[in-house]
Coordinates of N, CA and C in Angstrom, one line a residue:
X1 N 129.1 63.0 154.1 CA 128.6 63.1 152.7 C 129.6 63.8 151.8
X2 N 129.7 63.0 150.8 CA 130.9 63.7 149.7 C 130.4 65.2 148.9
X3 N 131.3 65.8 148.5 CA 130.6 66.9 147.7 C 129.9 66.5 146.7
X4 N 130.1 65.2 145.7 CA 129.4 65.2 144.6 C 127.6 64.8 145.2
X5 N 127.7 63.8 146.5 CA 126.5 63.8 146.6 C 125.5 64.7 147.5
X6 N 126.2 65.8 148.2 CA 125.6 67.3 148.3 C 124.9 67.9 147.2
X7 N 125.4 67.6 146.4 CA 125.4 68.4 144.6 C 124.1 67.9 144.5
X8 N 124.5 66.3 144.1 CA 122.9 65.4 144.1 C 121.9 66.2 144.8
X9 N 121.8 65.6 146.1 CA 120.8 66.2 146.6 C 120.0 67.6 146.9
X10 N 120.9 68.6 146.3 CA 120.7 69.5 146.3 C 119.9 69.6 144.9
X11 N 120.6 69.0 143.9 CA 119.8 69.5 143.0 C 118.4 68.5 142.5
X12 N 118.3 67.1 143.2 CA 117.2 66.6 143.7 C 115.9 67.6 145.0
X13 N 116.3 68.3 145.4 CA 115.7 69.2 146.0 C 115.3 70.6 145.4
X14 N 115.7 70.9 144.5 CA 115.7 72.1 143.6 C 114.6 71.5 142.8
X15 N 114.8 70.1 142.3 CA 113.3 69.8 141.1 C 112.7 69.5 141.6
X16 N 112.5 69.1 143.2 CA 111.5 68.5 143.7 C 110.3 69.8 143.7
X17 N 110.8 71.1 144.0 CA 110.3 72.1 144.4 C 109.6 72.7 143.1
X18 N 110.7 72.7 141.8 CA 110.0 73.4 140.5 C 108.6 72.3 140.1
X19 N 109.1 71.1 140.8 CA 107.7 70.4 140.3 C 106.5 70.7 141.0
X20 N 106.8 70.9 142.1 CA 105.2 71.1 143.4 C 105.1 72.7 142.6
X21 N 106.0 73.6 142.3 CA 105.6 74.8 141.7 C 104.8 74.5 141.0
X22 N 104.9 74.1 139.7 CA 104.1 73.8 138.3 C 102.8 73.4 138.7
X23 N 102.7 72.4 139.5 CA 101.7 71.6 139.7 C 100.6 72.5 141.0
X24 N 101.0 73.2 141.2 CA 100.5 74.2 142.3 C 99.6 75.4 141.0
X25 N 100.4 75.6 140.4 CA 100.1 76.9 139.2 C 99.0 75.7 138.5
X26 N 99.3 74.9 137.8 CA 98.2 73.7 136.9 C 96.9 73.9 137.8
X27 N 96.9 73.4 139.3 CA 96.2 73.2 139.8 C 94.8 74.7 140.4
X28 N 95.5 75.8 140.2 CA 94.4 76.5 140.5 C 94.3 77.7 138.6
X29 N 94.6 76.8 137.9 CA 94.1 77.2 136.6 C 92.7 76.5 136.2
X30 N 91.9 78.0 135.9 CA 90.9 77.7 135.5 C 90.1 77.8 133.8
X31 N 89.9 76.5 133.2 CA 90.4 76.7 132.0 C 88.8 77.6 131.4
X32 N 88.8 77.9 130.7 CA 87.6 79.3 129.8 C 86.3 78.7 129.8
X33 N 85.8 79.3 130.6 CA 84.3 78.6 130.6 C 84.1 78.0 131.8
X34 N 85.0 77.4 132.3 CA 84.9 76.4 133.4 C 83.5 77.3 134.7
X35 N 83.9 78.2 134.4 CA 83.1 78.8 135.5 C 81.3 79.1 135.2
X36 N 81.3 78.7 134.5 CA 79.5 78.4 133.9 C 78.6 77.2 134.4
X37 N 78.4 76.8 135.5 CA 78.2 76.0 135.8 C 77.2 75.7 135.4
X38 N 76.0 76.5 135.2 CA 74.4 76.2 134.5 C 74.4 76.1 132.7
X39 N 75.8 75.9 132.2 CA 75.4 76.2 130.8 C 75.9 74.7 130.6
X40 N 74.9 74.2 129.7 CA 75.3 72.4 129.3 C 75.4 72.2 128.0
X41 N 76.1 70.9 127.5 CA 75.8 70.5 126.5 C 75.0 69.5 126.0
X42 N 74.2 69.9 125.0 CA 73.0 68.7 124.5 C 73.5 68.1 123.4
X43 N 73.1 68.1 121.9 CA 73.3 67.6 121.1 C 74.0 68.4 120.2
X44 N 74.7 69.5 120.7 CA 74.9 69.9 119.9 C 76.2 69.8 119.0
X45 N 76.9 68.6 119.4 CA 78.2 68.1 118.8 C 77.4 67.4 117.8
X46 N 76.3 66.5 118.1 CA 75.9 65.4 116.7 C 75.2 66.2 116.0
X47 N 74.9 67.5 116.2 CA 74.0 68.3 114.7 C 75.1 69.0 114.2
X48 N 76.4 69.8 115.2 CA 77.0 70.1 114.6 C 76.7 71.4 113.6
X49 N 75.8 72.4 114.7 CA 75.6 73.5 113.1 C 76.0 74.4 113.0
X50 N 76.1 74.8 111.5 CA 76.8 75.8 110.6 C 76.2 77.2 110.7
X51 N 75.3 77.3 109.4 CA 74.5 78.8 110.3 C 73.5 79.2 111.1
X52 N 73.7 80.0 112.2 CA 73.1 80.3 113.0 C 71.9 81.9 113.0
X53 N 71.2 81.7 113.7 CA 70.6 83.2 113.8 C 70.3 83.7 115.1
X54 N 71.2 84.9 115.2 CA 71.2 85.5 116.7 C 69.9 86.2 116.9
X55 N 69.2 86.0 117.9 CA 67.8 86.8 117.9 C 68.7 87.9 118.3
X56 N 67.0 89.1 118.6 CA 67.6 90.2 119.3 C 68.0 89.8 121.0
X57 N 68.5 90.5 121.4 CA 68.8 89.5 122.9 C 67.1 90.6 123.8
X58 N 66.7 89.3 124.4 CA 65.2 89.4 124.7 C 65.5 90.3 126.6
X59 N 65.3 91.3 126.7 CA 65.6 92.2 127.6 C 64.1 92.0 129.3
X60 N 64.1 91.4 129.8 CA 63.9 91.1 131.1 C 63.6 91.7 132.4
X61 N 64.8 92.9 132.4 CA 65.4 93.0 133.5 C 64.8 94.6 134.0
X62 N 64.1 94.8 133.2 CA 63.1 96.1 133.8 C 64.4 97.7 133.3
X63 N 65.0 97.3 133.0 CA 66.2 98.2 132.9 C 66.0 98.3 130.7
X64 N 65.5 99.9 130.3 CA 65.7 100.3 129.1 C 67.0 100.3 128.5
X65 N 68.3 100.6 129.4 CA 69.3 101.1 129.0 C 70.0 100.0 129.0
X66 N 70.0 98.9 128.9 CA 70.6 97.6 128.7 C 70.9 97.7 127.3
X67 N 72.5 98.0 126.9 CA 72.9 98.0 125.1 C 72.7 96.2 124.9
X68 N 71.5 96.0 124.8 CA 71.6 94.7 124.2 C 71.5 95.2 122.6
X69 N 71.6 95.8 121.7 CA 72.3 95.5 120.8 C 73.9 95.7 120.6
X70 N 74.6 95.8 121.4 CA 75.5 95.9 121.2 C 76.1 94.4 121.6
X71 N 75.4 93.7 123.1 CA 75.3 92.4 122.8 C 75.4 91.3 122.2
X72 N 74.1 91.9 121.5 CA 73.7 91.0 120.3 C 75.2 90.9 118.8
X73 N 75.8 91.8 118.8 CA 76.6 92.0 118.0 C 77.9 91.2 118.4
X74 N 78.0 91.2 119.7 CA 79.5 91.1 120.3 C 78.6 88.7 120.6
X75 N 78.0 88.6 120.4 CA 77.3 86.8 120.2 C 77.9 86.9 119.2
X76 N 77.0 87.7 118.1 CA 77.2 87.0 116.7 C 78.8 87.2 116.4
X77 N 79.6 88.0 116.6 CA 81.3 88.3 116.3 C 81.6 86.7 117.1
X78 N 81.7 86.5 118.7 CA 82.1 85.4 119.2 C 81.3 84.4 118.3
X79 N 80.7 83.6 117.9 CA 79.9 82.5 117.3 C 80.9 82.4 116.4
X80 N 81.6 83.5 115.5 CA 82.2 83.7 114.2 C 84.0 83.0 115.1
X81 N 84.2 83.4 116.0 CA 85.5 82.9 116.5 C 85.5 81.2 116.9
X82 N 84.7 81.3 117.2 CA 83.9 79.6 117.4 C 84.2 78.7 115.9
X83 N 84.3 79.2 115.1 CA 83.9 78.7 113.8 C 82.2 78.3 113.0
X84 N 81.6 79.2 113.4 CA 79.9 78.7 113.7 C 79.6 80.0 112.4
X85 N 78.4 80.3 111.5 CA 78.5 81.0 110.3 C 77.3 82.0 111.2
X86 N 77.2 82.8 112.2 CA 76.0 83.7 111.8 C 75.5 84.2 110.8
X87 N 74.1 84.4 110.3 CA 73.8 85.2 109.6 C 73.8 87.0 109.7
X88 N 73.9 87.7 108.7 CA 74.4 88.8 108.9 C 72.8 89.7 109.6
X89 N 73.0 90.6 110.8 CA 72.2 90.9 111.8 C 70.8 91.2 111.2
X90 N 71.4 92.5 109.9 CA 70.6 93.1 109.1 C 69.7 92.4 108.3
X91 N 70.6 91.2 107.9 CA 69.4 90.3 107.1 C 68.8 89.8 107.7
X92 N 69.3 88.9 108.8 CA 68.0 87.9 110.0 C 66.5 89.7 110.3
X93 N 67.0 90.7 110.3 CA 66.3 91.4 111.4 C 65.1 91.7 110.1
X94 N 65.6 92.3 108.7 CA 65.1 92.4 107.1 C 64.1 91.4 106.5
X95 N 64.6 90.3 106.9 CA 64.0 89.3 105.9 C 63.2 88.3 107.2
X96 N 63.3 88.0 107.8 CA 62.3 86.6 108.2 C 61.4 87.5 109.8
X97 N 60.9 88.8 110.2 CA 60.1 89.5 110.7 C 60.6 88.7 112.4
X98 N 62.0 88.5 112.5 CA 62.9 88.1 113.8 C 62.3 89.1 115.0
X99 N 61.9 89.9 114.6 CA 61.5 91.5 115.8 C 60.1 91.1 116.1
X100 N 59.8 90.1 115.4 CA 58.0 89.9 115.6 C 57.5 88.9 116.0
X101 N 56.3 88.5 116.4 CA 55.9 86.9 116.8 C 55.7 86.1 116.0
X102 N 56.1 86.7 114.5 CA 55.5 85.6 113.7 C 57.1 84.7 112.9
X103 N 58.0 84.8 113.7 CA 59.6 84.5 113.3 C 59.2 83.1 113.9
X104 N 59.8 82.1 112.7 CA 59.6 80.8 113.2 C 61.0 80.0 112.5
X105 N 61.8 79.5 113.5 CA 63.1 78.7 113.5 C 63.1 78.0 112.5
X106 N 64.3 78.6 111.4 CA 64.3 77.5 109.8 C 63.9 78.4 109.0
X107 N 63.1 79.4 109.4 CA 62.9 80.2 108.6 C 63.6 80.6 107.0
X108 N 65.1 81.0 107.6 CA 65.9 81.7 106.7 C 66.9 80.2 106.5
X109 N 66.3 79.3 106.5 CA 67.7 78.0 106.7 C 68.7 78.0 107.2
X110 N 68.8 78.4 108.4 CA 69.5 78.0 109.5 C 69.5 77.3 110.2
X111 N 70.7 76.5 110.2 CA 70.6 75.5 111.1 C 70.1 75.3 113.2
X112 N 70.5 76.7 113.3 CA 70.3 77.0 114.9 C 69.9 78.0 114.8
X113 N 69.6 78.7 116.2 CA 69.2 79.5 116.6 C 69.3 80.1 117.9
X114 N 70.1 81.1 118.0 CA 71.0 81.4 119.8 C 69.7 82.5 120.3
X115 N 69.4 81.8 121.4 CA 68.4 83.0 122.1 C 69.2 83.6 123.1
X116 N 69.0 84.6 123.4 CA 70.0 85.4 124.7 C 68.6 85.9 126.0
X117 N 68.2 85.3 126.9 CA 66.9 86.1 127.3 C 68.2 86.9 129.0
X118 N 67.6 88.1 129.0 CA 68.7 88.9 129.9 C 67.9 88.7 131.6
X119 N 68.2 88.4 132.7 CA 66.6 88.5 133.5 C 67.9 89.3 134.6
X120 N 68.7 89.6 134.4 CA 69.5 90.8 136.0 C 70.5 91.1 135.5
X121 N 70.6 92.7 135.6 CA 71.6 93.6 135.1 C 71.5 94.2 136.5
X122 N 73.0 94.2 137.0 CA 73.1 94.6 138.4 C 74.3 95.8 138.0
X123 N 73.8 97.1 137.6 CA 74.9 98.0 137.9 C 75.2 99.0 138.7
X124 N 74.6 98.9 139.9 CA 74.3 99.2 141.0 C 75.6 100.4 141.3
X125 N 76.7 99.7 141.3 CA 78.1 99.4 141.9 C 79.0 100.1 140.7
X126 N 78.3 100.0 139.6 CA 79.2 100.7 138.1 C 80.2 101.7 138.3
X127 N 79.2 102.7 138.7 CA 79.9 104.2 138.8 C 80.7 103.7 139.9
X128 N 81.1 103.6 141.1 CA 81.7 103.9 142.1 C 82.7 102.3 141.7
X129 N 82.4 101.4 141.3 CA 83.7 100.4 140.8 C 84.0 99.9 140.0
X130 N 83.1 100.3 138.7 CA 83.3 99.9 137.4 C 82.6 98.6 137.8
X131 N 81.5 97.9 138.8 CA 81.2 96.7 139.0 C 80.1 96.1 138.6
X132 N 79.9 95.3 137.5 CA 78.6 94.8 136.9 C 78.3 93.2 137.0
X133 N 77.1 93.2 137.2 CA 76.9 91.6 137.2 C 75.1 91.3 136.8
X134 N 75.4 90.3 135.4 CA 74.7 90.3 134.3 C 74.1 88.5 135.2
X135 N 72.7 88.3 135.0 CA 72.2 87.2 135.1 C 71.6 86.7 133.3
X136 N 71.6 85.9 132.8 CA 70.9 85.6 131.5 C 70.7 84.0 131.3
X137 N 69.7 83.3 130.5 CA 69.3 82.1 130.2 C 70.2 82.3 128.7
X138 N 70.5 81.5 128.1 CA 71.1 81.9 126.9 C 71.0 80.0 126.5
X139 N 70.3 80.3 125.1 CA 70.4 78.7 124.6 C 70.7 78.8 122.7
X140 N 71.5 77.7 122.6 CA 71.5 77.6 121.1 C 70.2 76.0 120.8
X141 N 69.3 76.7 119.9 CA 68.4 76.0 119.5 C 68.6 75.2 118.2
X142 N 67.9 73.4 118.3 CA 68.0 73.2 117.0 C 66.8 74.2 116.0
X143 N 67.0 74.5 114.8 CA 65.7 75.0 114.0 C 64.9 74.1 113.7
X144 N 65.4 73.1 113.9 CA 64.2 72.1 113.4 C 63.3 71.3 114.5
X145 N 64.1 71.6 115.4 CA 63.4 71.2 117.1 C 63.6 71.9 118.4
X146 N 62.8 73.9 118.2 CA 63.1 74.7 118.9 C 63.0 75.2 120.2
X147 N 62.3 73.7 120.9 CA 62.2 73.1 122.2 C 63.6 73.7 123.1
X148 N 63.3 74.5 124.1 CA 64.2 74.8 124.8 C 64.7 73.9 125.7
X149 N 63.6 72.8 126.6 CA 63.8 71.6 126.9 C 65.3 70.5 126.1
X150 N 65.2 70.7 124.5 CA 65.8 70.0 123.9 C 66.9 70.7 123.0
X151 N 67.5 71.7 123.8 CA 68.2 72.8 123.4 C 69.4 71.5 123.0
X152 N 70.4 72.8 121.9 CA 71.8 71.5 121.7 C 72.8 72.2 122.9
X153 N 72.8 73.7 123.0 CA 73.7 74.0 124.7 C 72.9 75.1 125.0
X154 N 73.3 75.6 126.2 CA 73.3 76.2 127.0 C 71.9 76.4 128.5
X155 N 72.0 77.4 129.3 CA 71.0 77.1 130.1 C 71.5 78.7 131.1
X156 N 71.7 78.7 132.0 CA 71.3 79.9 132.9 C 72.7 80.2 133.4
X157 N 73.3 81.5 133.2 CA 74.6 81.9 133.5 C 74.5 83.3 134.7
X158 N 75.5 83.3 135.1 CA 75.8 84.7 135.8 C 77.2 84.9 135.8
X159 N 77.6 86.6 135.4 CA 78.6 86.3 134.7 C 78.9 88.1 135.7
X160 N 79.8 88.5 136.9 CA 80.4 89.5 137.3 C 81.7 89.9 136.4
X161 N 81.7 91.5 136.3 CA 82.6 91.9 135.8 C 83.2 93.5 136.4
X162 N 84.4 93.4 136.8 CA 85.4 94.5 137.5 C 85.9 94.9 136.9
X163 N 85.7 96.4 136.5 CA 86.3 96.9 135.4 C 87.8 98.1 135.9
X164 N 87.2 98.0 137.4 CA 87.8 99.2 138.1 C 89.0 99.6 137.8
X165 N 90.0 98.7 137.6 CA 91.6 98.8 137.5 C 91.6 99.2 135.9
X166 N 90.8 99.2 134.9 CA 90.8 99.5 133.7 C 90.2 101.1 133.3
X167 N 89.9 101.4 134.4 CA 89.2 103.0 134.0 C 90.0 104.2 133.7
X168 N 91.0 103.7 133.8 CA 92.2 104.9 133.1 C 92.7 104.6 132.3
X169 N 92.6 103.1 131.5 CA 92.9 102.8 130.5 C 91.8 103.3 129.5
X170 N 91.2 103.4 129.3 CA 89.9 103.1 128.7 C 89.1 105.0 128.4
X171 N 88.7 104.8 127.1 CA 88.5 106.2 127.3 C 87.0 106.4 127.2
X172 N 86.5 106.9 128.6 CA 85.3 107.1 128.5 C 84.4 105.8 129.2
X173 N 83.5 106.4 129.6 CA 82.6 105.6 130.1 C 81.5 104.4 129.3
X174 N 81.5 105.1 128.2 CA 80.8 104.5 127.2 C 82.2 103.2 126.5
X175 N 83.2 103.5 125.9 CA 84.1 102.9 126.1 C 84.1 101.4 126.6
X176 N 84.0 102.0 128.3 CA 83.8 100.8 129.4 C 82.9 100.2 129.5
X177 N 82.0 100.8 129.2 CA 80.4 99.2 128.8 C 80.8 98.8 128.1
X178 N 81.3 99.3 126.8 CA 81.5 98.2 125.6 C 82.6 96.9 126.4
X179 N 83.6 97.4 127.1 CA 84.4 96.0 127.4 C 83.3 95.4 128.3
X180 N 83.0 96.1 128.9 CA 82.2 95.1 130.0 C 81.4 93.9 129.4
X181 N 80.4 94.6 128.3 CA 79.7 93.6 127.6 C 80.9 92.8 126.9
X182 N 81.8 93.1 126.3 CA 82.7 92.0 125.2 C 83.1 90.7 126.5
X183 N 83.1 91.3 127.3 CA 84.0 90.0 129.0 C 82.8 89.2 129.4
X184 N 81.0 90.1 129.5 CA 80.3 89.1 129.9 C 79.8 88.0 128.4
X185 N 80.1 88.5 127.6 CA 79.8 87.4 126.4 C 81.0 86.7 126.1
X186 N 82.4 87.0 126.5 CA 83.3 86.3 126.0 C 83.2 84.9 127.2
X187 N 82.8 85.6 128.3 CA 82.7 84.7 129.7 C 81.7 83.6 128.9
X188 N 80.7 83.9 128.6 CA 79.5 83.0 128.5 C 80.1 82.0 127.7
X189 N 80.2 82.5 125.9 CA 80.7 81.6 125.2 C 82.2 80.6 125.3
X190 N 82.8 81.2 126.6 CA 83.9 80.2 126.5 C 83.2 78.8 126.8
X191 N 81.7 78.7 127.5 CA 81.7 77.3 127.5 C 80.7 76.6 126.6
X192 N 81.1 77.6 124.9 CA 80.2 76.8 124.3 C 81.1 76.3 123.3
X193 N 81.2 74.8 122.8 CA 82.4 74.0 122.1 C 82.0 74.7 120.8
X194 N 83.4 74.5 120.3 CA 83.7 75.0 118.9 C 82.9 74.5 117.9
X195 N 82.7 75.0 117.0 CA 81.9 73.8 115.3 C 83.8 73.0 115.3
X196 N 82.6 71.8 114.9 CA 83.8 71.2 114.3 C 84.0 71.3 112.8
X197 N 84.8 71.9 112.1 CA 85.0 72.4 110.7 C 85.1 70.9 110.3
X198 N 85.5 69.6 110.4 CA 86.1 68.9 109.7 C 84.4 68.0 109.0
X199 N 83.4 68.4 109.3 CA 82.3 68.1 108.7 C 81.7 69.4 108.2
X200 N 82.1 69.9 106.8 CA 81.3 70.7 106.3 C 80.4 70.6 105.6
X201 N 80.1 69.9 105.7 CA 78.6 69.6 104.4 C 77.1 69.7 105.2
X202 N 77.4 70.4 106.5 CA 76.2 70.9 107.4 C 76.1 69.9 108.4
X203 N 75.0 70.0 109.3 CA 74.6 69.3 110.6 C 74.0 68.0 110.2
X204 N 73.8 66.9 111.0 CA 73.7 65.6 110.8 C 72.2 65.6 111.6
X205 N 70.9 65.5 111.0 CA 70.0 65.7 111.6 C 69.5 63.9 112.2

């Protein structure tokens, strides 16, 4: 074999390899959300809606110390990165009696309505590894058909979070719930599709 086709082959063996690399790394990427297996989509690309109202997140889990408002805060912020319009917390909670049984979807003209219901807060494992693991039903509702049967997404998530290697970054314990909760809501909403901005004149009922 001549030197020029050593060269060849050599460097036919060199791309063979950067390619099974790439395609090795492609292949065990997991793209944002993927890991939600219980959260679906319904209709909610053909209504396509604009403003939303985050209830308070409906607490389950036998546990008082669940910061679901802080939850509830860190939905309505994600919804806003989505491109989706929440209503501002204070007014949904002010104006249409959201805290009470007599709150009824459309109320304030919104198009949706995100329920968050929480049923397992596992912090068992917190203190000794920073280890949490959140069970929740979470659905975006039409307001005008607030059937959870006929939700436009979502359905039943479980969402673990390791915070352990971050406890010396982070100041304070209190601190560290806050990320904890921003990772279990950022987990959730990665598998909810974006609004599509390029129809702004509202949802297509």
């Amino acid at each position: 074999m001549t030197f020029a086709s050593k060269r060849n082959a050599l460097s036919i063996a060199f791309l063979a390899v950067v390619a099974f690399a790439q395609s090795s790394c492609n292949s065990t990427h997991v793209p944002r959300g993927a890991d939600n297996e219980g959260l679906v989509t319904g209709r909610l690309l053909s209504v396509n809606p604009l403003e939303v109202v985050v209830l308070p997140i409906e607490n389950h889990t036998g546990d008082a110390s669940v910061p679901c408002a802080a939850m509830r805060e860190q939905f309505q912020q994600g919804l806003v990165q989505l491109r989706y319009s929440p209503l501002a917390l204070s007014f949904v909670d002010r104006s249409s009696g959201v805290v009470e049984a007599s709150y009824k979807p459309g109320a304030l003209g919104e198009h949706a309505v995100l329920r968050v219901v929480l049923t397992g807060w596992d912090d068992s494992r917190w203190k000794s590894h920073a280890h949490l693991v959140v069970d929740a039903d979470i659905y975006m509702l039409d307001a005008a058909n607030p059937d959870p049967s006929m939700a436009l997404w979502g359905g039943h998530a479980v969402r673990t979070v390791d915070l352990e290697l971050q406890r010396n970054s982070v100041a304070g314990d209190e601190a560290l719930r806050q990320r904890a909760v921003e990772e279990v809501v950022s987990g959730i909403l990665g598998s909810l599709p974006a609004r599509n901005p390029e129809r702004s004149n509202g949802p297509t009922r």
